[in-house]
Amino acid sequence: MAFLRMIDTGNTMAPLVKFRGWWWLMALVSAVAWARPAVRYHIDIDEPAHHEAQITMLVPPISEQVLELRMASWRTGRYLMLPLANGVMHLVAETSSGRRVPVRRVEKDRWQVEDLRGEPVEIRYRLYANSLGTRTRHIDATHAFLDLSTTLLYAPALRQHPVDIELTVPKGWRSVSGLAAGSGAHEFRAENWDEAADSPIETGLHQSVKFKVGRQSFELIVWGVSNLDINAAARDLAKIAAAQRTYWGEFPFDRFIFMVHATDGARGATEHPNSTVIQRPRWRFGTQEDYFDFLATASHELVHAWNVKAYRPQGLVPYRFNDENYTDLLWFVEGGTSYLDELMLVRAGILTPKQYLKRLSERVEKHLKRPGVRHMSPAESSFIEWIAPKGEQAWNRAVNIYRQGEMLSLWLDLQLQQDSQGKHSIRDVHRKLYQAFPVQNRGYTSEDLKEIFAELGLKNADEIWEKYVEGAHPPPVIDALKRIGVRTRYQDKTKWAIHQSVVAELGLELDPSDPSGTLVKTVTDGTPAWQAGLTAGDRIVALDGIRIHKDNLAKVLRTFKPKQLVELAFFHNDRLQTASIRLQEVPSGRLTLELAESLSAEELKHLALWLGQAPKEPQQ
Ligand SMILES: [Zn+2]
């Protein structure tokens, strides 16, 4: 239902008077001169402790009587509809002559400002910003992170106009953004709405370190107390950036900002053209594995500066901020980036090939076990990312654009290297996309991507696309790795199973956060637990009369033989049930990828092409 809002917060303060300044006059002059006058925004962080800001938007005169305003319904990098418009409050509009004009909300995220009569108009609203984990907008007493697409209302009719942004912030805060700086310490300018929408501002109290890679300047800023060694991190980020520049030949930006949020739980990261925001629990930077995870995430986001920001699938060009942007290529956007993120740590000399293979092993093993790979293609998974299944359904019936896309990219890379006799790799695919599909001109399609692979030497590209990209068939990554000298074995370090090559399994995963340790999180299709009728949400009770829970399940299972018939007791919807099941036989221990003892010259050549370095000399 449309309704009228005529509430004024009366929040007009000195900085705003200065902000308005000569703008009205300038807007009128540039409109007359046929230039595109800027849309100006003022963000006054006046109630940080309660996550609120007062926002003023100055809109130059338009020929129409009605101005349409929108709040985005999703933000780039996360393909999910979000209730962003619920943070817009007390929206009012007033023309430059002081005439209050009606504002009607006509959809959840769409407003109409009416009766403009060719006058510039000032829009005012309050914004509630308390969504740290979605990396959209978060204001508190120590900082504000503002993804501008989720902070500022925009006028679709003025999308190509320059955007000026000025902030009024608590004393001592510093404001940083990938956007060009304006004349003041808290002022920024964007060429148009799209640039502003993809360039968040981080303002507040931070640790900061600047560094250079070639002539490009980088900055690492950290909000929140943490155990990150910021200087060591800057040195490693410089190595990663240098490795990526070598991979693509040049940087797609002049400066880049790593914004790190050290949080009490939120984690994840979002890419932007020349900045990224990375969130990690504040004490998860200290151990070597945690630190590698952080660097891999930072590397991932930097890869995105090319893969999705410099070149992007057609369905995402330009971004449409109020509906789902469909593409069948998110597996390449996200999985292709995941594939490169840790490879870049090897190329930067941060991970050794051995460390890289160990980390890759875990992901390959999960891929091999996932029943969903035979039910959903990477292309379909990309298309329905907006409604991606979760939990047990996702594991058994779907694939993930990140993990499946990584495995497919790995396999395509090794296959292209083989088919082109070591002449080309996926690096050349990325370089071609970078050259041929600059995002400001056009996006690329799945067909374009296939053609690039084929031109570089991938054989049977049509069949490969049909089977592995558009079909639900897992690519044979183990075979491809074997061809270049990477061997697989199952390694078991647990005491009770050291001499066993196979062990008994049920085929279920328990929820580690459940206090009783009996809650079933996932049951894998085809396993004994699946055949017994167990499903997520059930609670395990006993195996052949012995009580089982997460702390003893593995030990109890190892007292049985694989394929032994046992009785499983469990609760389903609070009803105690029993099922007679035959335990599954699985390899004992974890899958391990490692380099073969002796490598041929051919294998070494491919390994060098893959990892960017020859791991060792050939055996004579
Ligand atoms: Zn990503």
Coordinates of C-alpha atoms and ligand atoms in Angstrom, one line a residue, residues 77 79 269-271 300-301 304 307-308 333-335 337-338 341 402, ligand 1:
G77 CA 29.5 -10.1 -4.3
Y79 CA 24.0 -13.1 -4.7
A269 CA 34.9 -11.1 2.7
T270 CA 33.6 -9.0 -0.2
E271 CA 35.4 -7.8 -3.3
H300 CA 40.9 -14.3 -3.2
E301 CA 39.5 -10.8 -2.9
H304 CA 38.4 -10.6 -7.9
N307 CA 37.9 -11.8 -12.2
V308 CA 34.4 -10.2 -11.8
V333 CA 33.5 -16.1 -11.0
E334 CA 33.7 -17.6 -7.5
G335 CA 35.2 -21.1 -8.0
T337 CA 38.8 -17.2 -8.0
S338 CA 38.9 -19.8 -5.2
D341 CA 43.7 -17.7 -4.4
Y402 CA 32.9 -22.0 -4.8
Ligands
ZN1 ZN 34.7 -14.5 -4.1

